[in-house]
Tab-separated table of C-alpha atoms in Angstrom:
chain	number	residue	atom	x	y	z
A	1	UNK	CA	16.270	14.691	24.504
A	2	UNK	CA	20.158	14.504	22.855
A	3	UNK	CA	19.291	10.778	22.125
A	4	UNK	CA	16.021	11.170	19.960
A	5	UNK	CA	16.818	11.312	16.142
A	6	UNK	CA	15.944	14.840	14.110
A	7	UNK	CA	16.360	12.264	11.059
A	8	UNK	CA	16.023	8.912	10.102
A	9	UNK	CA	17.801	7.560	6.974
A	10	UNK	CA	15.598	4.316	6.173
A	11	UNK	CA	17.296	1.326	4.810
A	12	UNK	CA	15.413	-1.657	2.971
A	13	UNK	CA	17.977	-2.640	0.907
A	14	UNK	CA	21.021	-3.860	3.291
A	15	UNK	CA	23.251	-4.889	1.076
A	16	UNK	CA	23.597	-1.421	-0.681
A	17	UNK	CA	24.237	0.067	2.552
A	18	UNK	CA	27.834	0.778	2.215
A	19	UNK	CA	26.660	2.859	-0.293
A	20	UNK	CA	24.917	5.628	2.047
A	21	UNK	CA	27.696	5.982	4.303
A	22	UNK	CA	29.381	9.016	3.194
A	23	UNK	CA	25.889	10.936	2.731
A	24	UNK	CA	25.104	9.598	6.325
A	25	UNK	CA	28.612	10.883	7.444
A	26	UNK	CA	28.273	14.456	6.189
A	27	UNK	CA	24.377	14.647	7.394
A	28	UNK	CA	25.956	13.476	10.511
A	29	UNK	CA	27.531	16.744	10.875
A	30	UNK	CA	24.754	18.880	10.885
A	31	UNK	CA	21.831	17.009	12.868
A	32	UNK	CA	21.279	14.069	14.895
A	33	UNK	CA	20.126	11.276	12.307
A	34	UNK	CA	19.596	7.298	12.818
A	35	UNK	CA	19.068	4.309	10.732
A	36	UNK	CA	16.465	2.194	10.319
A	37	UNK	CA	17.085	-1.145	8.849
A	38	UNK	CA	15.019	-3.651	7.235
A	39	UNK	CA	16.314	-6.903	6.421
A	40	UNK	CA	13.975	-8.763	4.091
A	41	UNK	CA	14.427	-13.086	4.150
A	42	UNK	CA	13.980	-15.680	1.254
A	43	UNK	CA	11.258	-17.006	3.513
A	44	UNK	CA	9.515	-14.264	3.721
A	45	UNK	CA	6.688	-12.766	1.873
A	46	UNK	CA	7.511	-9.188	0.295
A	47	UNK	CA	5.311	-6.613	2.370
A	48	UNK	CA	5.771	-3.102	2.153
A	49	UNK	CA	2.973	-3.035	4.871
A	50	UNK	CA	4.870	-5.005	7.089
A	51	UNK	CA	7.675	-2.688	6.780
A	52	UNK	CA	5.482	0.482	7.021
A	53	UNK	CA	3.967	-1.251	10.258
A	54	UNK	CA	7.445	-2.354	12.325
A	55	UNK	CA	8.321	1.384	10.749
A	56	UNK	CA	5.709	3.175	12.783
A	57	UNK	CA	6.506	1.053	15.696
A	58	UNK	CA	9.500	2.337	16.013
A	59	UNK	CA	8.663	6.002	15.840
A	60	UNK	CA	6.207	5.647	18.132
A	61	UNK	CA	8.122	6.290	20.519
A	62	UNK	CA	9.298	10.010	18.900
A	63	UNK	CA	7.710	12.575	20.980
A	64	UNK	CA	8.068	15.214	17.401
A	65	UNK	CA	8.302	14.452	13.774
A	66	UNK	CA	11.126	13.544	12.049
A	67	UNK	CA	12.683	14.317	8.864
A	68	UNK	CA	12.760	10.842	6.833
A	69	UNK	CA	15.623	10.082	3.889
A	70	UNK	CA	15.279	7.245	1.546
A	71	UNK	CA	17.273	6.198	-1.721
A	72	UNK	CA	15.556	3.938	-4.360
A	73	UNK	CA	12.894	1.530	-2.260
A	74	UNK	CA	14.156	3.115	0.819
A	75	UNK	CA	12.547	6.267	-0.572
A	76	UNK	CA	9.269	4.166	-1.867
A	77	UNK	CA	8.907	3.194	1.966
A	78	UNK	CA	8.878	6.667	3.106
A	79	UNK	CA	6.880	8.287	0.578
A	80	UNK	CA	3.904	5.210	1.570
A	81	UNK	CA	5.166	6.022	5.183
A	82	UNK	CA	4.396	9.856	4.749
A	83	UNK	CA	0.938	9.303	3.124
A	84	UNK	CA	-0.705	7.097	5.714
A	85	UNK	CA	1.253	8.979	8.883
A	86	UNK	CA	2.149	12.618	7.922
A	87	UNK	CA	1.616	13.748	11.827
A	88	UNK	CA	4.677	11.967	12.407
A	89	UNK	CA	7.079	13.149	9.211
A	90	UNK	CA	8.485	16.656	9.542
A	91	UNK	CA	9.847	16.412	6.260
A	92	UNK	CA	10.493	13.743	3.547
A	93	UNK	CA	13.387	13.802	1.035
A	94	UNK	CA	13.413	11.209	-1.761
A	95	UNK	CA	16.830	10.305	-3.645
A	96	UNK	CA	16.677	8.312	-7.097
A	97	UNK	CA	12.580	8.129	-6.653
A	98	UNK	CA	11.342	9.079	-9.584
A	99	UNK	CA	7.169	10.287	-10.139
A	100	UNK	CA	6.233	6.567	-10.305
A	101	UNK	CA	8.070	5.290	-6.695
A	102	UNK	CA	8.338	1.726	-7.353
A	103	UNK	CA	10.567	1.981	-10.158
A	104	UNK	CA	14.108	0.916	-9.283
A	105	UNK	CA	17.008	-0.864	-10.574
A	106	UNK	CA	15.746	-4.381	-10.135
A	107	UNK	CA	12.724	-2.945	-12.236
A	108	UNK	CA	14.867	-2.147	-14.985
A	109	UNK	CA	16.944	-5.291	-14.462
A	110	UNK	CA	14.008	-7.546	-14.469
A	111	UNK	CA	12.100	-5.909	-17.189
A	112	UNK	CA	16.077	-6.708	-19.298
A	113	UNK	CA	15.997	-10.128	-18.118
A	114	UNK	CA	12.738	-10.952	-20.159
A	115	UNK	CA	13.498	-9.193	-23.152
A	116	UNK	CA	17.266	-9.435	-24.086
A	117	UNK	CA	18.460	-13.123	-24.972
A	118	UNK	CA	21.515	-13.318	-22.499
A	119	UNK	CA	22.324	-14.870	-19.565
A	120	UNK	CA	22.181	-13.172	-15.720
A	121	UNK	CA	25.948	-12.616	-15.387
A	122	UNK	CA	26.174	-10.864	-18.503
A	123	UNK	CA	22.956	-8.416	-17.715
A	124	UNK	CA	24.255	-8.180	-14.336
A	125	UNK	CA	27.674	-6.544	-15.344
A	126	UNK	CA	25.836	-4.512	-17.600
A	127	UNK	CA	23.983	-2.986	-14.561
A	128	UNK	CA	26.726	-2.421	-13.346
A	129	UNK	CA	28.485	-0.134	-15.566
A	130	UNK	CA	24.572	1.281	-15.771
A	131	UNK	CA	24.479	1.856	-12.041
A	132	UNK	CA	28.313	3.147	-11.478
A	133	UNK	CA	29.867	3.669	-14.897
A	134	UNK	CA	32.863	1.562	-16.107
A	135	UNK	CA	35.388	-0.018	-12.953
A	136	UNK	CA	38.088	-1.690	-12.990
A	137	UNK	CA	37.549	-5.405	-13.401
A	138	UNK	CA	37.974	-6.080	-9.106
A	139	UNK	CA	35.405	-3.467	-8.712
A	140	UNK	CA	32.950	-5.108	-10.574
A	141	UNK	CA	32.894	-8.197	-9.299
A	142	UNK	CA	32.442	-6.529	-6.032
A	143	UNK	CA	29.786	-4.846	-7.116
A	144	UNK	CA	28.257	-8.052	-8.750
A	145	UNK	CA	28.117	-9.579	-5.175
A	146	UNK	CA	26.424	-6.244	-3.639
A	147	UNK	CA	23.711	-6.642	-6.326
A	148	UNK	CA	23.723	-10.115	-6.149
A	149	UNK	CA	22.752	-10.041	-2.369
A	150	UNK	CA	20.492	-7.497	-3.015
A	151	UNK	CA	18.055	-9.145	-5.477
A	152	UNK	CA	17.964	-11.679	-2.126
A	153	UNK	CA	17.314	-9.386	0.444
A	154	UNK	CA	15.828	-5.785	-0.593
A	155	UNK	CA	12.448	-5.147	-0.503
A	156	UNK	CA	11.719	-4.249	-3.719
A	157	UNK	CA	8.382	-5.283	-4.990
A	158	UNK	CA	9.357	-6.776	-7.854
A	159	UNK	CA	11.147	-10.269	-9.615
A	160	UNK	CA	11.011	-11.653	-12.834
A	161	UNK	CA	6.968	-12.812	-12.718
A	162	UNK	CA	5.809	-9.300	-12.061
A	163	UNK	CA	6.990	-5.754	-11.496
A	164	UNK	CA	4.933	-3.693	-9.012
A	165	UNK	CA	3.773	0.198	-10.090
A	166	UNK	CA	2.234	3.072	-7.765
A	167	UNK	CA	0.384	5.723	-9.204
A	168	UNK	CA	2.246	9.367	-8.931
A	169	UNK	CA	0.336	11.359	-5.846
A	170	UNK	CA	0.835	14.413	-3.804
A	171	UNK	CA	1.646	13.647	-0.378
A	172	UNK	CA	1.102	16.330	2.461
A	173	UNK	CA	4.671	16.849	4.281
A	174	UNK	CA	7.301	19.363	2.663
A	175	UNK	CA	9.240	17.688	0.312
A	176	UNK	CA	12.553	17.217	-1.300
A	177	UNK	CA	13.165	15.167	-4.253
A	178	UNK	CA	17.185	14.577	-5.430
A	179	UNK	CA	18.160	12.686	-8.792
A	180	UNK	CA	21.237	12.478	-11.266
A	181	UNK	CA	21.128	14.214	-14.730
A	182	UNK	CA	22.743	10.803	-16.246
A	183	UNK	CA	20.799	8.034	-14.113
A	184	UNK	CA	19.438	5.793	-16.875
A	185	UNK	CA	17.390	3.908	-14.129
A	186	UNK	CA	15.520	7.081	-13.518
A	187	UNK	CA	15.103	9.051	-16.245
A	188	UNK	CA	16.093	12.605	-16.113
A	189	UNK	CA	13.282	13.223	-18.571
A	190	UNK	CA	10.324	11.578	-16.182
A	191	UNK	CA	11.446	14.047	-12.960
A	192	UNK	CA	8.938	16.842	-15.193
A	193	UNK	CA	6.115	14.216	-14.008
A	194	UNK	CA	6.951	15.692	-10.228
A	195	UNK	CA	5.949	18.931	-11.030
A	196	UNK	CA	2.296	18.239	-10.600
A	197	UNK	CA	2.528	16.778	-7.143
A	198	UNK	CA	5.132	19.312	-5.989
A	199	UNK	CA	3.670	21.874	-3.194
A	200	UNK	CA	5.100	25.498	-2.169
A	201	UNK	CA	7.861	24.426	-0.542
A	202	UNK	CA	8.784	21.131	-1.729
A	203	UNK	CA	11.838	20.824	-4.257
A	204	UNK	CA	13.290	19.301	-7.238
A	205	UNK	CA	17.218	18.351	-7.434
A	206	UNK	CA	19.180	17.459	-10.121
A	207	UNK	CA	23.096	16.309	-9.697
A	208	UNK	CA	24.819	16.803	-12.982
A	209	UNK	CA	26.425	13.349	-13.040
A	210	UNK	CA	26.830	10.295	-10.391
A	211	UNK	CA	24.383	8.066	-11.878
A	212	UNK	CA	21.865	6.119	-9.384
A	213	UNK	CA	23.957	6.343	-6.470
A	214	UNK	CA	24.645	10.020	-7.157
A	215	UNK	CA	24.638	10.317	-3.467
A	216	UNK	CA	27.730	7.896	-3.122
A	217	UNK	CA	29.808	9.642	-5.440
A	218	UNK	CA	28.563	13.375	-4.521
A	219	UNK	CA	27.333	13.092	-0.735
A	220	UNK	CA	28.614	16.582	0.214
A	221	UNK	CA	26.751	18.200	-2.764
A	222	UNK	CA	23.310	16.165	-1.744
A	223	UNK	CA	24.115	16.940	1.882
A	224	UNK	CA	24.459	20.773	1.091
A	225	UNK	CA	20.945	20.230	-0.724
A	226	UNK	CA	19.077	18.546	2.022
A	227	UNK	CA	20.046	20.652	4.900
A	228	UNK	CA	19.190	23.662	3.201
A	229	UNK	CA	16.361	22.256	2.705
A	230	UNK	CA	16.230	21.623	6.086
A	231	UNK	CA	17.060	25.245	7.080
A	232	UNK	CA	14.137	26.679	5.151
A	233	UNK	CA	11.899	28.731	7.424
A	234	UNK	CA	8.516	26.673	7.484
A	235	UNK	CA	11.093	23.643	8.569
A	236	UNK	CA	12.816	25.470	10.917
A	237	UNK	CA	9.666	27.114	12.557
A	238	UNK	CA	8.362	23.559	12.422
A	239	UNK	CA	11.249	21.873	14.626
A	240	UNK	CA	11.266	24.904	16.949
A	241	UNK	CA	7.808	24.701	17.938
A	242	UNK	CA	8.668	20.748	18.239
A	243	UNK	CA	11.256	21.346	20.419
A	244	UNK	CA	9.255	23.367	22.849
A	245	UNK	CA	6.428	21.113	23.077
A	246	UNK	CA	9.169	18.144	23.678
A	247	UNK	CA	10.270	20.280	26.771
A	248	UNK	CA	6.661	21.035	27.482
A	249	UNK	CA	6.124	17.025	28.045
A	250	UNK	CA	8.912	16.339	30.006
């Protein structure tokens, strides 16, 4: 039973990984939580099915639902993931997912790239002191590669011929939604359009600064967030009775 997950931190965006480490550390300290990874190819067609599909394969073998954690697409996946399987999502919390899910930095980048009359380097180092705030000239470049890779191997619905949208909609599981007061990717303004798909229960976040990877530069404030969220008594009622049915099975 010690080796089943209470959480699962999804991951479609591999190259931005590094970025969820010291959120996945601190979470790491209070519950049992795994990572699932998907890696999309240039060959490959961009499927969110797919990816909802190979996700529920691998749950399948969860004998109680799990609490999911997404940033940006990540998130996306897991809020489509909670609508078509909500038996098997205890809870869902959504970082830098704004009311309409499928907007995300290449979104924003893309939509720039058609309008503005310079080149890709220079928009790309402009999303990067959009994304992370001015760095020292080292750290961008690193950061150029990260974003580089990812517009190669996220998941994100979208490229410079057409950007994807999904329609704002309740989903069913409790729900916690995290952003950043000065995240221009997400605006701070659009988190009112969650209010009319929020449930009793379900909660709204905001960190004062950190930008779109809030959670990078503030994990142990989004970690205290989440696992109170966690700790709330529906939850915790939920993962009891969970538990006892697990035992019940074996």
């Amino acid at each position: 039973m010690s080796s089943l997950p209470n959480a699962l931190w999804l991951n479609v965006s591999p190259a931005l990984q590094q970025f969820d480490r010291p959120l996945l550390i601190h979470l790491s300290h209070h519950v049992a939580i795994a990572q699932w990874e998907y890696c999309q190819t240039p060959d490959e067609p961009m499927s969110l099915e797919v990816a909802i599909d190979l996700l529920d394969d691998y749950l399948k073998n969860q004998n109680r639902p799990v609490d999911l954690i997404g940033h940006s697409t990540s998130g996306l996946l897991g809020l489509l993931y909670a609508h078509k399987h909500p038996e098997k999502v205890r809870s869902l919390t959504l970082l830098s997912v704004g009311p309409y899910p499928a907007v995300d930095w290449q979104a924003h980048y893309y939509a720039q790239l058609q309008k503005l009359p310079c080149s890709r380097e220079v928009l790309l180092n402009q999303m990067v002191i959009n994304l992370f705030g001015h760095q020292s000239p080292g750290i961008v470049r690193e950061i150029l590669e990260i974003l580089e890779q990812d517009l190669l191997t996220s998941l994100s619905p979208h490229n410079l011929f057409r950007r994807v949208g999904f329609s704002p909609s309740e989903v069913s599981v409790p729900m916690l939604v995290c952003g950043s007061a000065d995240d221009i990717i997400i605006d701070p303004y659009s988190w009112e359009g969650w209010q009319t798909w929020l449930k009793t229960g379900d909660r709204i976040w905001q960190c004062p600064k950190g930008r779109y990877f809030f959670h990078y530069f503030h994990p142990q404030k989004v970690c205290e967030q989440i696992v109170d969220f966690w700790d709330l008594p529906s939850l915790s009622q939920d993962r009891t009775a969970s538990f006892a049915n697990l035992k019940v099975s074996l």
